[in-house]
PDB file of C-alpha atoms in Angstrom:
ATOM      1  CA  UNK A 230     -32.390 -46.235  59.663  1.00 46.00           C
ATOM      2  CA  UNK A 231     -31.921 -45.258  56.100  1.00 49.00           C
ATOM      3  CA  UNK A 232     -28.940 -43.535  54.529  1.00 50.00           C
ATOM      4  CA  UNK A 233     -29.410 -40.636  52.214  1.00 52.00           C
ATOM      5  CA  UNK A 234     -28.561 -41.393  48.612  1.00 52.00           C
ATOM      6  CA  UNK A 235     -25.348 -39.717  47.475  1.00 53.00           C
ATOM      7  CA  UNK A 236     -25.827 -36.573  45.412  1.00 52.00           C
ATOM      8  CA  UNK A 237     -25.324 -37.167  41.739  1.00 53.00           C
ATOM      9  CA  UNK A 238     -22.048 -35.896  40.409  1.00 53.00           C
ATOM     10  CA  UNK A 239     -22.108 -32.977  37.997  1.00 51.00           C
ATOM     11  CA  UNK A 240     -21.216 -34.024  34.474  1.00 56.00           C
ATOM     12  CA  UNK A 241     -17.606 -33.405  33.584  1.00 53.00           C
ATOM     13  CA  UNK A 242     -17.047 -30.560  31.120  1.00 56.00           C
ATOM     14  CA  UNK A 243     -16.466 -31.624  27.579  1.00 54.00           C
ATOM     15  CA  UNK A 244     -12.820 -31.403  26.510  1.00 54.00           C
ATOM     16  CA  UNK A 245     -11.983 -28.605  24.079  1.00 53.00           C
ATOM     17  CA  UNK A 246     -11.864 -29.610  20.447  1.00 51.00           C
ATOM     18  CA  UNK A 247      -8.485 -30.803  19.275  1.00 50.00           C
ATOM     19  CA  UNK A 248      -6.714 -28.847  16.548  1.00 52.00           C
ATOM     20  CA  UNK A 249      -6.804 -32.063  14.564  1.00 50.00           C
ATOM     21  CA  UNK A 250     -10.544 -32.555  15.132  1.00 51.00           C
ATOM     22  CA  UNK A 251     -13.304 -32.016  12.582  1.00 53.00           C
ATOM     23  CA  UNK A 252     -14.412 -28.672  14.101  1.00 50.00           C
ATOM     24  CA  UNK A 253     -10.977 -27.124  13.700  1.00 46.00           C
ATOM     25  CA  UNK A 254     -10.530 -28.601  10.230  1.00 52.00           C
ATOM     26  CA  UNK A 255     -13.874 -27.139   9.191  1.00 54.00           C
ATOM     27  CA  UNK A 256     -12.943 -23.738  10.607  1.00 47.00           C
ATOM     28  CA  UNK A 257      -9.536 -23.815   8.925  1.00 50.00           C
ATOM     29  CA  UNK A 258     -11.152 -24.798   5.632  1.00 56.00           C
ATOM     30  CA  UNK A 259     -13.552 -21.846   5.826  1.00 59.00           C
ATOM     31  CA  UNK A 260     -10.677 -19.485   6.551  1.00 63.00           C
ATOM     32  CA  UNK A 261      -8.699 -20.833   3.609  1.00 67.00           C
ATOM     33  CA  UNK A 262     -11.749 -20.530   1.329  1.00 73.00           C
ATOM     34  CA  UNK A 263     -12.331 -16.935   2.423  1.00 73.00           C
ATOM     35  CA  UNK A 264      -8.651 -16.106   1.954  1.00 72.00           C
ATOM     36  CA  UNK A 265      -8.612 -17.673  -1.517  1.00 78.00           C
ATOM     37  CA  UNK A 266     -11.719 -15.742  -2.526  1.00 79.00           C
ATOM     38  CA  UNK A 267     -10.187 -12.509  -1.254  1.00 78.00           C
ATOM     39  CA  UNK A 268      -7.004 -13.116  -3.225  1.00 80.00           C
ATOM     40  CA  UNK A 269      -8.917 -13.877  -6.411  1.00 83.00           C
ATOM     41  CA  UNK A 270     -11.110 -10.794  -6.108  1.00 83.00           C
ATOM     42  CA  UNK A 271      -8.063  -8.634  -5.355  1.00 82.00           C
ATOM     43  CA  UNK A 272      -6.163 -10.079  -8.321  1.00 84.00           C
ATOM     44  CA  UNK A 273      -9.150  -9.475 -10.607  1.00 85.00           C
ATOM     45  CA  UNK A 274      -9.470  -5.868  -9.433  1.00 84.00           C
ATOM     46  CA  UNK A 275      -5.768  -5.236  -9.942  1.00 83.00           C
ATOM     47  CA  UNK A 276      -5.827  -6.887 -13.381  1.00 86.00           C
ATOM     48  CA  UNK A 277      -8.778  -4.732 -14.472  1.00 84.00           C
ATOM     49  CA  UNK A 278      -6.965  -1.632 -13.220  1.00 82.00           C
ATOM     50  CA  UNK A 279      -3.741  -2.465 -15.069  1.00 82.00           C
ATOM     51  CA  UNK A 280      -5.602  -3.359 -18.285  1.00 84.00           C
ATOM     52  CA  UNK A 281      -7.563  -0.108 -18.123  1.00 80.00           C
ATOM     53  CA  UNK A 282      -4.374   1.904 -17.714  1.00 79.00           C
ATOM     54  CA  UNK A 283      -2.612   0.086 -20.558  1.00 80.00           C
ATOM     55  CA  UNK A 284      -5.403  -0.464 -23.083  1.00 78.00           C
ATOM     56  CA  UNK A 285      -8.001   2.289 -22.756  1.00 74.00           C
ATOM     57  CA  UNK A 286      -5.844   5.220 -24.011  1.00 70.00           C
ATOM     58  CA  UNK A 287      -4.636   3.424 -27.198  1.00 70.00           C
ATOM     59  CA  UNK A 288      -8.054   1.919 -28.001  1.00 67.00           C
ATOM     60  CA  UNK A 289     -10.180   5.001 -27.366  1.00 65.00           C
ATOM     61  CA  UNK A 290      -9.167   7.530 -29.984  1.00 59.00           C
ATOM     62  CA  UNK A 291     -10.215  10.581 -28.013  1.00 60.00           C
ATOM     63  CA  UNK A 292      -8.239  13.441 -26.572  1.00 62.00           C
ATOM     64  CA  UNK A 293      -8.654  13.524 -22.812  1.00 63.00           C
ATOM     65  CA  UNK A 294      -7.849  17.262 -22.890  1.00 67.00           C
ATOM     66  CA  UNK A 295     -10.473  18.066 -25.560  1.00 69.00           C
ATOM     67  CA  UNK A 296     -12.785  20.820 -24.277  1.00 73.00           C
ATOM     68  CA  UNK A 297     -16.464  20.822 -25.271  1.00 75.00           C
ATOM     69  CA  UNK A 298     -18.345  23.497 -23.354  1.00 76.00           C
ATOM     70  CA  UNK A 299     -21.614  22.403 -24.927  1.00 77.00           C
ATOM     71  CA  UNK A 300     -21.269  19.005 -23.167  1.00 77.00           C
ATOM     72  CA  UNK A 301     -20.064  20.173 -19.745  1.00 82.00           C
ATOM     73  CA  UNK A 302     -21.223  18.363 -16.624  1.00 83.00           C
ATOM     74  CA  UNK A 303     -23.266  15.756 -18.446  1.00 85.00           C
ATOM     75  CA  UNK A 304     -24.432  12.838 -16.345  1.00 85.00           C
ATOM     76  CA  UNK A 305     -23.126   9.315 -17.075  1.00 86.00           C
ATOM     77  CA  UNK A 306     -24.513   7.941 -20.361  1.00 85.00           C
ATOM     78  CA  UNK A 307     -23.612   5.507 -23.122  1.00 86.00           C
ATOM     79  CA  UNK A 308     -21.606   8.203 -24.864  1.00 82.00           C
ATOM     80  CA  UNK A 309     -19.777   9.190 -21.671  1.00 82.00           C
ATOM     81  CA  UNK A 310     -19.950   6.274 -19.168  1.00 84.00           C
ATOM     82  CA  UNK A 311     -18.512   8.411 -16.338  1.00 87.00           C
ATOM     83  CA  UNK A 312     -20.052  11.678 -17.509  1.00 84.00           C
ATOM     84  CA  UNK A 313     -18.122  14.857 -18.282  1.00 85.00           C
ATOM     85  CA  UNK A 314     -16.374  17.457 -16.157  1.00 83.00           C
ATOM     86  CA  UNK A 315     -16.946  21.201 -15.891  1.00 80.00           C
ATOM     87  CA  UNK A 316     -15.436  21.921 -19.324  1.00 81.00           C
ATOM     88  CA  UNK A 317     -16.940  18.950 -21.171  1.00 80.00           C
ATOM     89  CA  UNK A 318     -13.988  16.535 -21.058  1.00 84.00           C
ATOM     90  CA  UNK A 319     -14.745  12.816 -20.934  1.00 84.00           C
ATOM     91  CA  UNK A 320     -14.355  11.752 -17.307  1.00 86.00           C
ATOM     92  CA  UNK A 321     -13.547   8.099 -18.059  1.00 85.00           C
ATOM     93  CA  UNK A 322     -10.455   9.046 -20.030  1.00 85.00           C
ATOM     94  CA  UNK A 323      -9.507  11.642 -17.444  1.00 86.00           C
ATOM     95  CA  UNK A 324      -9.751   9.034 -14.654  1.00 88.00           C
ATOM     96  CA  UNK A 325      -7.647   6.507 -16.611  1.00 87.00           C
ATOM     97  CA  UNK A 326      -4.952   9.075 -17.363  1.00 87.00           C
ATOM     98  CA  UNK A 327      -5.120  10.299 -13.768  1.00 86.00           C
ATOM     99  CA  UNK A 328      -4.672   6.742 -12.514  1.00 88.00           C
ATOM    100  CA  UNK A 329      -1.607   6.355 -14.738  1.00 87.00           C
ATOM    101  CA  UNK A 330      -0.013   9.451 -13.232  1.00 87.00           C
ATOM    102  CA  UNK A 331      -0.957   8.485  -9.668  1.00 87.00           C
ATOM    103  CA  UNK A 332       0.414   4.963 -10.151  1.00 88.00           C
ATOM    104  CA  UNK A 333       3.642   6.397 -11.570  1.00 87.00           C
ATOM    105  CA  UNK A 334       4.012   8.619  -8.518  1.00 88.00           C
ATOM    106  CA  UNK A 335       3.113   5.779  -6.158  1.00 88.00           C
ATOM    107  CA  UNK A 336       5.475   3.192  -7.649  1.00 90.00           C
ATOM    108  CA  UNK A 337       8.393   5.623  -8.011  1.00 91.00           C
ATOM    109  CA  UNK A 338       7.970   6.966  -4.467  1.00 91.00           C
ATOM    110  CA  UNK A 339       7.558   3.459  -2.998  1.00 91.00           C
ATOM    111  CA  UNK A 340      10.696   2.141  -4.699  1.00 92.00           C
ATOM    112  CA  UNK A 341      12.746   5.179  -3.659  1.00 92.00           C
ATOM    113  CA  UNK A 342      11.526   5.033  -0.076  1.00 92.00           C
ATOM    114  CA  UNK A 343      12.146   1.276   0.098  1.00 92.00           C
ATOM    115  CA  UNK A 344      15.729   1.604  -1.158  1.00 92.00           C
ATOM    116  CA  UNK A 345      16.480   4.385   1.344  1.00 92.00           C
ATOM    117  CA  UNK A 346      14.732   2.626   4.227  1.00 91.00           C
ATOM    118  CA  UNK A 347      16.387  -0.724   3.498  1.00 91.00           C
ATOM    119  CA  UNK A 348      19.853   0.834   3.339  1.00 90.00           C
ATOM    120  CA  UNK A 349      19.366   2.801   6.569  1.00 90.00           C
ATOM    121  CA  UNK A 350      17.722  -0.066   8.461  1.00 89.00           C
ATOM    122  CA  UNK A 351      20.310  -2.635   7.353  1.00 88.00           C
ATOM    123  CA  UNK A 352      23.177  -0.320   8.290  1.00 87.00           C
ATOM    124  CA  UNK A 353      21.689   0.401  11.715  1.00 87.00           C
ATOM    125  CA  UNK A 354      21.024  -3.267  12.464  1.00 85.00           C
ATOM    126  CA  UNK A 355      24.382  -4.500  11.162  1.00 83.00           C
ATOM    127  CA  UNK A 356      26.529  -1.865  12.886  1.00 83.00           C
ATOM    128  CA  UNK A 357      24.668  -1.836  16.207  1.00 80.00           C
ATOM    129  CA  UNK A 358      25.930   0.119  19.191  1.00 83.00           C
ATOM    130  CA  UNK A 359      26.074   3.907  19.044  1.00 88.00           C
ATOM    131  CA  UNK A 360      25.472   3.963  15.256  1.00 85.00           C
ATOM    132  CA  UNK A 361      22.225   2.062  15.711  1.00 86.00           C
ATOM    133  CA  UNK A 362      21.095   4.391  18.501  1.00 89.00           C
ATOM    134  CA  UNK A 363      21.917   7.534  16.514  1.00 90.00           C
ATOM    135  CA  UNK A 364      20.118   6.327  13.403  1.00 87.00           C
ATOM    136  CA  UNK A 365      17.015   5.298  15.301  1.00 88.00           C
ATOM    137  CA  UNK A 366      16.885   8.630  17.136  1.00 89.00           C
ATOM    138  CA  UNK A 367      16.901  10.354  13.746  1.00 88.00           C
ATOM    139  CA  UNK A 368      14.101   8.060  12.603  1.00 88.00           C
ATOM    140  CA  UNK A 369      12.078   8.803  15.745  1.00 87.00           C
ATOM    141  CA  UNK A 370      12.600  12.542  15.306  1.00 87.00           C
ATOM    142  CA  UNK A 371      11.451  12.576  11.691  1.00 85.00           C
ATOM    143  CA  UNK A 372       8.516  10.286  12.549  1.00 85.00           C
ATOM    144  CA  UNK A 373       7.283  12.763  15.145  1.00 84.00           C
ATOM    145  CA  UNK A 374       6.492  15.277  12.372  1.00 82.00           C
ATOM    146  CA  UNK A 375       3.172  14.582  10.565  1.00 82.00           C
ATOM    147  CA  UNK A 376       3.822  13.155   7.105  1.00 79.00           C
ATOM    148  CA  UNK A 377       1.499  15.555   5.333  1.00 80.00           C
ATOM    149  CA  UNK A 378       3.045  18.600   6.993  1.00 83.00           C
ATOM    150  CA  UNK A 379       6.564  17.440   6.137  1.00 82.00           C
ATOM    151  CA  UNK A 380       5.461  16.638   2.593  1.00 82.00           C
ATOM    152  CA  UNK A 381       4.010  20.127   2.166  1.00 83.00           C
ATOM    153  CA  UNK A 382       7.306  21.606   3.360  1.00 83.00           C
ATOM    154  CA  UNK A 383       9.305  19.540   0.844  1.00 83.00           C
ATOM    155  CA  UNK A 384       6.963  20.250  -2.090  1.00 83.00           C
ATOM    156  CA  UNK A 385       6.957  23.979  -1.320  1.00 80.00           C
ATOM    157  CA  UNK A 386      10.686  24.133  -2.114  1.00 82.00           C
ATOM    158  CA  UNK A 387      10.132  23.043  -5.741  1.00 80.00           C
ATOM    159  CA  UNK A 388       7.893  23.960  -8.619  1.00 78.00           C
ATOM    160  CA  UNK A 389       4.744  21.808  -8.966  1.00 75.00           C
ATOM    161  CA  UNK A 390       5.448  18.595 -10.859  1.00 80.00           C
ATOM    162  CA  UNK A 391       5.635  14.832 -10.683  1.00 83.00           C
ATOM    163  CA  UNK A 392       9.168  14.429  -9.345  1.00 85.00           C
ATOM    164  CA  UNK A 393       8.869  16.940  -6.469  1.00 85.00           C
ATOM    165  CA  UNK A 394       5.859  14.924  -5.287  1.00 86.00           C
ATOM    166  CA  UNK A 395       7.847  11.673  -5.632  1.00 88.00           C
ATOM    167  CA  UNK A 396      10.707  13.133  -3.592  1.00 88.00           C
ATOM    168  CA  UNK A 397       8.270  14.455  -0.986  1.00 87.00           C
ATOM    169  CA  UNK A 398       6.512  11.109  -0.535  1.00 86.00           C
ATOM    170  CA  UNK A 399       9.781   9.138  -0.531  1.00 88.00           C
ATOM    171  CA  UNK A 400      11.405  11.365   2.100  1.00 86.00           C
ATOM    172  CA  UNK A 401       8.425  10.968   4.432  1.00 85.00           C
ATOM    173  CA  UNK A 402       7.764   7.231   3.987  1.00 86.00           C
ATOM    174  CA  UNK A 403      11.130   5.471   4.313  1.00 89.00           C
ATOM    175  CA  UNK A 404      10.931   5.463   8.104  1.00 89.00           C
ATOM    176  CA  UNK A 405       8.626   2.462   8.527  1.00 87.00           C
ATOM    177  CA  UNK A 406      10.736   0.407   6.104  1.00 89.00           C
ATOM    178  CA  UNK A 407      13.886   1.293   8.047  1.00 90.00           C
ATOM    179  CA  UNK A 408      12.294   0.071  11.294  1.00 90.00           C
ATOM    180  CA  UNK A 409      11.106  -3.193   9.716  1.00 88.00           C
ATOM    181  CA  UNK A 410      14.465  -3.926   8.090  1.00 89.00           C
ATOM    182  CA  UNK A 411      16.406  -3.083  11.261  1.00 89.00           C
ATOM    183  CA  UNK A 412      14.242  -5.429  13.354  1.00 88.00           C
ATOM    184  CA  UNK A 413      14.673  -8.208  10.799  1.00 88.00           C
ATOM    185  CA  UNK A 414      18.443  -7.693  10.681  1.00 87.00           C
ATOM    186  CA  UNK A 415      18.678  -7.849  14.481  1.00 86.00           C
ATOM    187  CA  UNK A 416      16.708 -11.086  14.388  1.00 85.00           C
ATOM    188  CA  UNK A 417      18.940 -12.581  11.695  1.00 84.00           C
ATOM    189  CA  UNK A 418      22.136 -11.629  13.545  1.00 82.00           C
ATOM    190  CA  UNK A 419      21.313 -14.176  16.242  1.00 79.00           C
ATOM    191  CA  UNK A 420      21.043 -17.080  13.777  1.00 81.00           C
ATOM    192  CA  UNK A 421      23.713 -19.815  13.938  1.00 81.00           C
ATOM    193  CA  UNK A 422      24.806 -19.434  10.320  1.00 76.00           C
ATOM    194  CA  UNK A 423      25.672 -15.769  10.969  1.00 77.00           C
ATOM    195  CA  UNK A 424      27.854 -16.805  13.908  1.00 74.00           C
ATOM    196  CA  UNK A 425      29.478 -19.428  11.701  1.00 80.00           C
ATOM    197  CA  UNK A 426      30.208 -16.848   8.988  1.00 77.00           C
ATOM    198  CA  UNK A 427      31.756 -14.452  11.523  1.00 74.00           C
ATOM    199  CA  UNK A 428      33.804 -17.272  13.067  1.00 77.00           C
ATOM    200  CA  UNK A 429      35.024 -18.179   9.604  1.00 76.00           C
ATOM    201  CA  UNK A 430      36.553 -14.738   9.162  1.00 75.00           C
ATOM    202  CA  UNK A 431      33.873 -13.040   7.054  1.00 74.00           C
ATOM    203  CA  UNK A 432      33.915  -9.261   7.318  1.00 75.00           C
ATOM    204  CA  UNK A 433      30.937  -7.287   8.532  1.00 74.00           C
ATOM    205  CA  UNK A 434      30.362  -5.969   5.015  1.00 77.00           C
ATOM    206  CA  UNK A 435      30.355  -9.491   3.545  1.00 78.00           C
ATOM    207  CA  UNK A 436      28.009 -10.791   6.232  1.00 79.00           C
ATOM    208  CA  UNK A 437      25.613  -7.891   5.613  1.00 79.00           C
ATOM    209  CA  UNK A 438      25.597  -8.190   1.820  1.00 78.00           C
ATOM    210  CA  UNK A 439      25.707 -11.992   1.495  1.00 80.00           C
ATOM    211  CA  UNK A 440      23.572 -13.089   4.435  1.00 79.00           C
ATOM    212  CA  UNK A 441      21.577 -10.278   6.051  1.00 83.00           C
ATOM    213  CA  UNK A 442      20.258  -8.368   3.034  1.00 83.00           C
ATOM    214  CA  UNK A 443      18.872 -11.469   1.234  1.00 83.00           C
ATOM    215  CA  UNK A 444      17.027 -12.337   4.432  1.00 83.00           C
ATOM    216  CA  UNK A 445      15.277  -8.957   4.645  1.00 86.00           C
ATOM    217  CA  UNK A 446      14.393  -8.583   0.957  1.00 86.00           C
ATOM    218  CA  UNK A 447      10.951 -10.286   1.257  1.00 84.00           C
ATOM    219  CA  UNK A 448       9.939  -7.943   4.082  1.00 84.00           C
ATOM    220  CA  UNK A 449      11.302  -4.923   2.188  1.00 87.00           C
ATOM    221  CA  UNK A 450       9.449  -5.933  -0.980  1.00 87.00           C
ATOM    222  CA  UNK A 451       6.210  -6.340   0.962  1.00 86.00           C
ATOM    223  CA  UNK A 452       6.705  -2.901   2.493  1.00 86.00           C
ATOM    224  CA  UNK A 453       7.208  -1.447  -1.003  1.00 88.00           C
ATOM    225  CA  UNK A 454       3.996  -3.025  -2.287  1.00 87.00           C
ATOM    226  CA  UNK A 455       1.984  -1.735   0.682  1.00 86.00           C
ATOM    227  CA  UNK A 456       3.519   1.715   0.235  1.00 89.00           C
ATOM    228  CA  UNK A 457       2.206   2.157  -3.334  1.00 89.00           C
ATOM    229  CA  UNK A 458      -1.438   2.894  -2.367  1.00 87.00           C
ATOM    230  CA  UNK A 459      -0.224   4.968   0.584  1.00 86.00           C
ATOM    231  CA  UNK A 460       1.871   7.079  -1.796  1.00 87.00           C
ATOM    232  CA  UNK A 461      -1.105   7.425  -4.152  1.00 87.00           C
ATOM    233  CA  UNK A 462      -3.257   8.751  -1.320  1.00 87.00           C
ATOM    234  CA  UNK A 463      -0.461  11.105  -0.283  1.00 86.00           C
ATOM    235  CA  UNK A 464      -0.158  12.484  -3.819  1.00 85.00           C
ATOM    236  CA  UNK A 465      -3.923  12.888  -4.009  1.00 86.00           C
ATOM    237  CA  UNK A 466      -3.950  14.823  -0.734  1.00 85.00           C
ATOM    238  CA  UNK A 467      -1.173  17.161  -1.879  1.00 86.00           C
ATOM    239  CA  UNK A 468      -2.828  17.724  -5.267  1.00 84.00           C
ATOM    240  CA  UNK A 469      -6.204  18.279  -3.609  1.00 83.00           C
ATOM    241  CA  UNK A 470      -4.611  21.011  -1.508  1.00 82.00           C
ATOM    242  CA  UNK A 471      -3.154  22.575  -4.664  1.00 80.00           C
ATOM    243  CA  UNK A 472       0.451  21.785  -3.671  1.00 81.00           C
ATOM    244  CA  UNK A 473       1.128  18.660  -5.702  1.00 79.00           C
ATOM    245  CA  UNK A 474       0.742  18.319  -9.449  1.00 81.00           C
ATOM    246  CA  UNK A 475      -0.294  21.233 -11.688  1.00 79.00           C
ATOM    247  CA  UNK A 476      -4.034  21.583 -12.229  1.00 75.00           C
ATOM    248  CA  UNK A 477      -3.708  20.875 -15.972  1.00 76.00           C
ATOM    249  CA  UNK A 478      -2.093  17.469 -15.220  1.00 78.00           C
ATOM    250  CA  UNK A 479      -4.655  14.700 -14.894  1.00 80.00           C
ATOM    251  CA  UNK A 480      -4.134  12.882 -11.606  1.00 83.00           C
ATOM    252  CA  UNK A 481      -6.722  11.510  -9.240  1.00 86.00           C
ATOM    253  CA  UNK A 482      -5.962  14.261  -6.743  1.00 85.00           C
ATOM    254  CA  UNK A 483      -6.301  17.090  -9.277  1.00 85.00           C
ATOM    255  CA  UNK A 484      -9.553  15.581 -10.606  1.00 87.00           C
ATOM    256  CA  UNK A 485     -11.104  15.546  -7.140  1.00 86.00           C
ATOM    257  CA  UNK A 486      -9.743  19.013  -6.415  1.00 84.00           C
ATOM    258  CA  UNK A 487     -11.338  20.370  -9.615  1.00 81.00           C
ATOM    259  CA  UNK A 488     -14.698  18.741  -8.834  1.00 83.00           C
ATOM    260  CA  UNK A 489     -15.348  20.484  -5.523  1.00 80.00           C
ATOM    261  CA  UNK A 490     -17.574  23.149  -7.069  1.00 77.00           C
ATOM    262  CA  UNK A 491     -19.515  20.553  -9.060  1.00 78.00           C
ATOM    263  CA  UNK A 492     -20.206  18.525  -5.919  1.00 76.00           C
ATOM    264  CA  UNK A 493     -21.631  21.571  -4.146  1.00 77.00           C
ATOM    265  CA  UNK A 494     -23.878  22.162  -7.179  1.00 78.00           C
ATOM    266  CA  UNK A 495     -25.257  18.598  -7.021  1.00 79.00           C
ATOM    267  CA  UNK A 496     -23.143  16.911  -9.721  1.00 83.00           C
ATOM    268  CA  UNK A 497     -21.763  13.838  -7.932  1.00 88.00           C
ATOM    269  CA  UNK A 498     -20.012  11.989 -10.775  1.00 85.00           C
ATOM    270  CA  UNK A 499     -16.887  14.213 -11.113  1.00 87.00           C
ATOM    271  CA  UNK A 500     -16.022  13.346  -7.490  1.00 87.00           C
ATOM    272  CA  UNK A 501     -17.298   9.768  -7.209  1.00 88.00           C
ATOM    273  CA  UNK A 502     -15.422   8.111 -10.056  1.00 88.00           C
ATOM    274  CA  UNK A 503     -11.934   9.524  -9.307  1.00 88.00           C
ATOM    275  CA  UNK A 504     -12.487   8.510  -5.680  1.00 87.00           C
ATOM    276  CA  UNK A 505     -13.349   4.959  -6.751  1.00 89.00           C
ATOM    277  CA  UNK A 506     -10.201   4.855  -8.884  1.00 88.00           C
ATOM    278  CA  UNK A 507      -8.227   5.501  -5.695  1.00 87.00           C
ATOM    279  CA  UNK A 508     -10.133   3.102  -3.437  1.00 87.00           C
ATOM    280  CA  UNK A 509     -10.341   0.024  -5.696  1.00 86.00           C
ATOM    281  CA  UNK A 510      -6.578  -0.328  -6.419  1.00 86.00           C
ATOM    282  CA  UNK A 511      -5.925   0.243  -2.732  1.00 85.00           C
ATOM    283  CA  UNK A 512      -8.235  -2.636  -1.766  1.00 85.00           C
ATOM    284  CA  UNK A 513      -6.731  -4.886  -4.450  1.00 86.00           C
ATOM    285  CA  UNK A 514      -3.136  -4.255  -3.373  1.00 85.00           C
ATOM    286  CA  UNK A 515      -4.044  -4.641   0.305  1.00 82.00           C
ATOM    287  CA  UNK A 516      -5.720  -8.007  -0.349  1.00 81.00           C
ATOM    288  CA  UNK A 517      -2.783  -9.406  -2.312  1.00 83.00           C
ATOM    289  CA  UNK A 518      -0.254  -8.022   0.161  1.00 79.00           C
ATOM    290  CA  UNK A 519      -2.117  -9.687   3.034  1.00 76.00           C
ATOM    291  CA  UNK A 520      -1.836 -13.065   1.319  1.00 76.00           C
ATOM    292  CA  UNK A 521       1.842 -12.421   0.627  1.00 77.00           C
ATOM    293  CA  UNK A 522       2.429 -11.552   4.287  1.00 75.00           C
ATOM    294  CA  UNK A 523       0.950 -14.894   5.318  1.00 74.00           C
ATOM    295  CA  UNK A 524       3.260 -16.741   2.917  1.00 73.00           C
ATOM    296  CA  UNK A 525       6.473 -15.115   4.133  1.00 68.00           C
ATOM    297  CA  UNK A 526       5.453 -15.363   7.795  1.00 65.00           C
ATOM    298  CA  UNK A 527       4.920 -19.071   8.554  1.00 50.00           C
ATOM    299  CA  UNK A 528       3.932 -18.462  12.190  1.00 49.00           C
ATOM    300  CA  UNK A 529       1.164 -16.077  11.195  1.00 43.00           C
ATOM    301  CA  UNK A 530       0.001 -18.468   8.484  1.00 41.00           C
ATOM    302  CA  UNK A 531      -0.197 -21.381  10.935  1.00 38.00           C
ATOM    303  CA  UNK A 532      -2.258 -19.273  13.335  1.00 37.00           C
ATOM    304  CA  UNK A 533      -4.717 -18.339  10.592  1.00 34.00           C
ATOM    305  CA  UNK A 534      -5.125 -21.941   9.495  1.00 34.00           C
ATOM    306  CA  UNK A 535      -6.386 -22.994  12.924  1.00 34.00           C
TER     307      UNK A 535
END
């Protein structure tokens, strides 16, 4: 009488790779290399943009408003690298001047919105209670209105110009900063050093100014940087609709708005190059802001390094 041989055991599954193992180190190294490359490309794009805005107008001794009807709608060439518009103006100079105006609007609106949002968010988080609830209900109410519609309403109350657009963008974009700052303040209020300051007799105002606001400044600064391209797009949308800057003012939105007829006629360059001048700075700022976010958020950075 023979006994059946025991069935062979199934091989045990291989243990998952350790975070300290070579596979994870290789993956983390690739992520770091990709992130470094993204930061360098973004920095190069932003540097080229800033240099173009600062150096091209003084070096190129041409009037960006000079009209030459004999050279209208010429395709890109050595004489006019970006071509000319519908009245013969050099499109490269027009794009550079338009980028200067759009950057001015974006930076001014972002700084204004950040100051307002930081003040409102810090006050709501520091006071708490019914003041916090009232402020956040106001924020929720304003957020329920589309930004573009609210911006059109604000701009319609003023004459077309740079500062009405700045006010419009700032009044519609401080809400996200207020939410971020309030959440950060509520998180900081539970820290032991805040309890120690309160136990030591520090007033609420002193705790807010000396301890809470310095803790939220990195997040507020990051929000301001990310808001610059958003404000540029908002200005371009308002100008494209004819409600932002005057048509004789060179901004990226007015350039695209004035090129609609040329695009329908088959001339692509008056629309393409102003659009690229909006997209490239946006990508550059987004890439640098993403790296900055990883530096000020250690938990997120540790997750990305795995």
